[in-house]
Short mmCIF file of C-alpha atoms in Angstrom, two decimals:
data_model
loop_
_atom_site.label_atom_id
_atom_site.label_comp_id
_atom_site.label_asym_id
_atom_site.label_seq_id
_atom_site.Cartn_x
_atom_site.Cartn_y
_atom_site.Cartn_z
CA MET A 8 -70.15 3.91 8.52
CA SER A 9 -72.78 4.14 5.83
CA LYS A 10 -71.51 3.72 2.32
CA GLN A 11 -70.33 6.98 0.76
CA GLU A 12 -70.45 9.00 3.96
CA SER A 13 -68.82 12.33 3.08
CA VAL A 14 -65.74 13.30 5.09
CA TYR A 15 -63.03 16.00 5.02
CA VAL A 16 -59.24 15.85 5.08
CA ILE A 17 -56.96 18.59 6.41
CA GLY A 18 -53.60 18.67 4.63
CA ALA A 19 -52.62 18.13 1.01
CA GLY A 20 -49.09 16.72 1.21
CA GLY A 21 -47.74 13.25 0.67
CA HIS A 22 -49.16 11.86 3.90
CA ALA A 23 -52.58 13.19 2.94
CA LYS A 24 -52.45 11.25 -0.33
CA VAL A 25 -51.99 8.02 1.61
CA VAL A 26 -54.80 8.85 4.04
CA VAL A 27 -57.19 9.78 1.23
CA ARG A 28 -56.54 6.46 -0.50
CA SER A 29 -57.22 4.58 2.74
CA LEU A 30 -60.51 6.45 3.17
CA GLN A 31 -61.49 5.65 -0.41
CA ARG A 32 -60.71 1.97 0.09
CA LEU A 33 -62.98 2.02 3.14
CA GLY A 34 -65.84 3.39 1.03
CA TYR A 35 -65.85 7.00 2.24
CA ASN A 36 -66.51 9.92 -0.08
CA VAL A 37 -63.72 12.39 0.63
CA SER A 38 -65.60 15.51 -0.45
CA ALA A 39 -62.94 18.15 0.17
CA VAL A 40 -59.33 18.70 1.19
CA PHE A 41 -58.21 21.86 3.00
CA ASP A 42 -54.66 23.22 2.90
CA ASP A 43 -53.05 26.64 3.43
CA ASN A 44 -50.85 26.47 0.32
CA ARG A 45 -52.60 28.87 -2.05
CA ALA A 46 -50.86 27.28 -5.06
CA LEU A 47 -52.80 24.07 -4.44
CA TRP A 48 -56.28 25.60 -4.30
CA GLU A 49 -58.65 24.45 -7.03
CA ASN A 50 -56.36 21.50 -7.78
CA VAL A 51 -57.19 17.90 -6.89
CA LEU A 52 -55.57 15.34 -4.60
CA CYS A 53 -56.32 11.72 -5.54
CA GLY A 54 -59.42 12.96 -7.32
CA VAL A 55 -60.57 15.15 -4.42
CA PRO A 56 -60.82 18.96 -4.79
CA ILE A 57 -58.52 21.08 -2.62
CA ARG A 58 -61.10 23.62 -1.57
CA GLY A 59 -59.02 26.29 0.14
CA PRO A 60 -57.30 27.17 3.43
CA VAL A 61 -57.78 25.22 6.62
CA ALA A 62 -59.82 28.07 8.12
CA ASP A 63 -62.56 27.40 5.54
CA ILE A 64 -63.48 24.17 7.29
CA ALA A 65 -65.32 26.32 9.86
CA GLU A 66 -67.57 27.67 7.09
CA VAL A 67 -68.81 24.40 5.56
CA PRO A 68 -71.28 21.81 6.87
CA THR A 69 -69.77 19.81 9.72
CA ARG A 70 -68.50 16.39 8.70
CA ARG A 71 -66.15 13.85 10.19
CA THR A 72 -62.59 14.92 9.51
CA VAL A 73 -59.03 13.52 9.47
CA ILE A 74 -55.98 15.73 10.04
CA ALA A 75 -53.61 14.21 7.49
CA ILE A 76 -50.48 16.15 8.44
CA GLY A 77 -47.36 14.25 9.46
CA ASN A 78 -45.93 16.91 11.79
CA ASN A 79 -47.02 15.93 15.29
CA ARG A 80 -47.03 19.39 16.84
CA VAL A 81 -49.05 20.89 13.99
CA ARG A 82 -51.53 18.02 14.15
CA ALA A 83 -51.93 18.43 17.92
CA GLN A 84 -52.49 22.17 17.68
CA LEU A 85 -55.01 21.87 14.87
CA ALA A 86 -56.95 19.24 16.80
CA THR A 87 -57.14 21.64 19.75
CA PHE A 88 -57.99 24.69 17.64
CA PHE A 89 -60.74 23.11 15.53
CA LYS A 90 -63.44 21.34 17.54
CA LEU A 91 -64.55 18.83 14.91
CA PRO A 92 -65.87 15.26 14.90
CA TYR A 93 -62.60 13.48 14.14
CA LEU A 94 -62.66 10.18 12.28
CA SER A 95 -60.37 7.23 13.02
CA VAL A 96 -59.10 5.37 9.95
CA VAL A 97 -57.96 1.74 9.89
CA ASP A 98 -57.00 0.74 6.36
CA PRO A 99 -58.55 -2.56 5.24
CA HIS A 100 -55.03 -3.88 4.60
CA ALA A 101 -53.94 -3.27 8.20
CA LEU A 102 -54.29 -5.88 10.93
CA VAL A 103 -55.71 -4.50 14.18
CA ASP A 104 -56.78 -6.87 16.94
CA PRO A 105 -60.39 -6.36 18.16
CA SER A 106 -59.10 -5.63 21.67
CA VAL A 107 -57.14 -2.57 20.51
CA THR A 108 -58.34 0.92 21.46
CA VAL A 109 -57.98 3.40 18.60
CA GLY A 110 -58.39 7.06 19.56
CA ARG A 111 -60.18 9.82 17.66
CA GLY A 112 -58.53 10.93 14.44
CA SER A 113 -55.87 8.20 14.49
CA VAL A 114 -54.83 6.45 11.29
CA VAL A 115 -53.47 2.92 10.81
CA LEU A 116 -52.11 2.54 7.29
CA PRO A 117 -51.66 -0.46 4.96
CA GLY A 118 -49.52 -3.32 6.23
CA ALA A 119 -49.46 -2.08 9.82
CA VAL A 120 -50.09 -4.56 12.64
CA VAL A 121 -51.45 -3.60 16.06
CA GLN A 122 -51.64 -6.48 18.49
CA VAL A 123 -53.70 -7.55 21.51
CA ASP A 124 -54.50 -4.97 24.22
CA ALA A 125 -52.48 -2.18 22.63
CA THR A 126 -53.82 1.37 22.95
CA LEU A 127 -53.53 4.20 20.43
CA GLY A 128 -54.36 7.69 21.67
CA ASP A 129 -55.99 10.45 19.62
CA HIS A 130 -54.47 11.59 16.30
CA VAL A 131 -51.79 8.88 16.24
CA ILE A 132 -50.21 7.79 12.94
CA VAL A 133 -49.22 4.13 12.56
CA ASN A 134 -47.59 4.30 9.16
CA HIS A 135 -47.35 1.50 6.61
CA GLY A 136 -45.54 -1.63 7.72
CA ALA A 137 -45.20 -0.48 11.35
CA THR A 138 -45.94 -2.99 14.11
CA VAL A 139 -47.23 -2.41 17.62
CA ASP A 140 -47.03 -5.51 19.81
CA HIS A 141 -49.20 -6.54 22.74
CA ASP A 142 -49.86 -4.15 25.65
CA CYS A 143 -48.16 -1.15 24.07
CA MET A 144 -49.37 2.38 24.79
CA VAL A 145 -48.96 4.98 22.03
CA ARG A 146 -50.11 8.32 23.37
CA SER A 147 -51.84 11.08 21.45
CA CYS A 148 -50.29 12.72 18.39
CA ALA A 149 -47.37 10.28 18.16
CA HIS A 150 -46.16 9.11 14.75
CA LEU A 151 -44.73 5.67 14.09
CA ALA A 152 -43.02 6.05 10.72
CA PRO A 153 -42.87 3.24 8.11
CA GLY A 154 -41.27 0.06 9.39
CA VAL A 155 -41.17 1.00 13.08
CA HIS A 156 -41.39 -1.97 15.45
CA LEU A 157 -42.61 -1.64 19.03
CA THR A 158 -42.15 -4.87 20.98
CA GLY A 159 -44.36 -5.82 23.92
CA GLY A 160 -45.26 -3.35 26.66
CA VAL A 161 -43.60 -0.27 25.14
CA THR A 162 -44.91 3.21 26.05
CA ILE A 163 -44.62 5.98 23.46
CA GLY A 164 -45.27 9.46 24.85
CA THR A 165 -47.40 12.26 23.48
CA GLY A 166 -46.09 13.74 20.22
CA VAL A 167 -43.20 11.29 19.86
CA LEU A 168 -41.78 10.69 16.40
CA MET A 169 -40.31 7.22 15.85
CA GLY A 170 -38.29 7.49 12.62
CA ALA A 171 -38.47 4.93 9.84
CA GLY A 172 -37.27 1.49 10.89
CA ALA A 173 -36.72 2.40 14.54
CA VAL A 174 -37.20 -0.35 17.15
CA ALA A 175 -38.16 -0.19 20.83
CA VAL A 176 -37.36 -3.24 22.98
CA PRO A 177 -39.84 -4.65 25.53
CA GLY A 178 -40.89 -2.42 28.39
CA THR A 179 -39.07 0.74 27.29
CA GLU A 180 -40.60 4.21 27.42
CA VAL A 181 -40.04 7.21 25.15
CA GLY A 182 -40.83 10.58 26.77
CA ASP A 183 -43.23 13.15 25.34
CA TRP A 184 -42.21 14.98 22.13
CA THR A 185 -38.98 13.04 21.73
CA VAL A 186 -37.68 12.26 18.22
CA VAL A 187 -36.06 8.86 17.64
CA GLY A 188 -33.95 8.77 14.49
CA ALA A 189 -34.46 6.36 11.62
CA GLY A 190 -33.03 2.91 12.31
CA ALA A 191 -32.35 3.62 15.99
CA VAL A 192 -32.88 0.97 18.67
CA VAL A 193 -34.46 2.10 21.93
CA ALA A 194 -32.82 -0.32 24.36
CA ASN A 195 -33.29 1.95 27.39
CA SER A 196 -36.03 4.45 28.17
CA LEU A 197 -35.58 7.97 26.77
CA PRO A 198 -36.47 11.33 28.37
CA ALA A 199 -38.94 13.88 27.02
CA ASN A 200 -38.02 16.52 24.43
CA ALA A 201 -34.88 14.79 23.20
CA ILE A 202 -33.53 13.88 19.77
CA ALA A 203 -32.11 10.38 20.09
CA MET A 204 -30.13 8.42 17.51
CA GLY A 205 -28.00 5.33 17.17
CA VAL A 206 -27.81 1.73 18.35
CA PRO A 207 -28.56 1.89 21.17
CA ALA A 208 -30.42 5.19 20.91
CA ARG A 209 -28.92 7.98 23.00
CA PRO A 210 -30.11 11.60 23.37
CA LYS A 211 -27.97 13.93 21.22
CA ARG A 212 -29.72 17.25 21.74
CA SER A 213 -33.05 18.77 22.77
CA VAL A 214 -36.11 19.34 20.61
CA ASP A 215 -36.68 23.02 19.82
CA THR A 216 -39.89 24.02 21.63
CA ARG A 217 -39.94 27.73 20.78
CA VAL A 218 -43.39 29.24 20.28
CA ALA A 219 -44.46 30.82 17.01
CA HIS A 220 -46.33 34.13 16.82
CA VAL A 221 -50.04 33.76 17.61
CA LEU A 222 -51.18 36.33 15.05
CA ARG A 223 -49.99 37.18 11.56
CA PRO A 224 -51.37 39.60 8.94
CA GLY A 225 -54.81 38.50 7.81
CA MET A 226 -55.96 37.42 11.28
CA THR A 227 -58.39 39.35 13.47
CA ASP A 228 -58.81 38.52 17.14
CA GLY A 229 -57.20 35.17 16.50
CA VAL A 230 -59.69 34.23 13.76
CA PRO A 231 -58.10 33.87 10.31
CA SER A 232 -59.65 35.39 7.22
CA ARG A 233 -59.70 33.48 3.97
CA GLY A 234 -56.22 33.11 2.57
CA ALA A 235 -54.46 33.69 5.89
CA PRO A 236 -52.63 30.81 7.55
CA VAL A 237 -53.95 29.55 10.86
CA VAL A 238 -51.11 30.29 13.28
CA ILE A 239 -51.23 28.63 16.67
CA PRO A 240 -48.76 28.74 19.58
CA GLY A 241 -46.14 26.02 19.37
CA ILE A 242 -45.98 25.84 15.58
CA ASP A 243 -42.89 27.01 13.74
CA VAL A 244 -43.34 25.06 10.53
CA ALA A 245 -44.66 26.36 7.20
CA PRO A 246 -46.09 25.57 4.79
CA TRP A 247 -47.89 22.64 6.39
CA ASN A 248 -48.35 20.79 3.12
CA ASP A 249 -44.57 20.38 2.96
CA VAL A 250 -44.60 18.58 6.31
CA GLY A 251 -45.66 15.16 5.17
CA ALA A 252 -44.29 11.68 5.53
CA GLY A 253 -40.75 12.70 4.60
CA GLY A 254 -38.20 15.21 5.82
CA SER A 255 -34.97 15.69 7.70
CA LEU A 256 -34.00 17.20 11.03
CA THR A 257 -33.41 20.94 10.71
CA ALA A 258 -31.77 22.88 13.52
CA GLY A 259 -34.07 25.56 14.91
CA HIS A 260 -37.31 23.96 13.79
CA GLU A 261 -39.62 21.23 14.99
CA PRO A 262 -38.44 18.16 13.02
CA PRO A 263 -40.80 17.07 10.25
CA ALA A 264 -42.28 13.60 10.53
CA ALA A 265 -40.09 10.90 9.02
#
């Protein structure tokens, strides 16, 4: 990275603030933030202008980009919808062993530790103070919330949310798109598409996987006009800027990232 390389950020919520600060500490020039909340346009986020809706990123010069949205399903769909050069971010106050593989668009935030021979897929979030021990696999679009601890040889599936302070014991697996509640202990492997809580963590109900409408007013042939939200199958969360690092489980909706 050359000093002051200009990059973009998608999302203007709380998680985006943290990501922007990490980029600034690394010496990047975050030249614009894009978010679909019209009330935020022309404001600034950590000194960076919020230029307009996410669709506008297709109209500006191509630059490396980070999707700074905590909701895993939204992040996955945006990464599929927008074919951009995605930037991986490892905060200078994180500890990541040189043997670790960090996928495109993934972020490792301050105080996180990722140990020898661990693998992070694309668009993973390792939030502040989370630890990933040796030989773990964290698949694409998973989110390890603050204070999560993965012990050795754990496998975290695609789109999994590990809530704040959750722990996974050695060798366990968490299936794709499962949500593990804050403070839970994964002592036995968990299936896909479950919401699991407790010590030990047990599935309580299934994740809602209903599909949102593909088109809404303001879109033509699937291409959004300025001011229209980008609506992609599998997303039932709006506005995106409200889906940041915090949130609670809400029946009938994809749970926000914790």
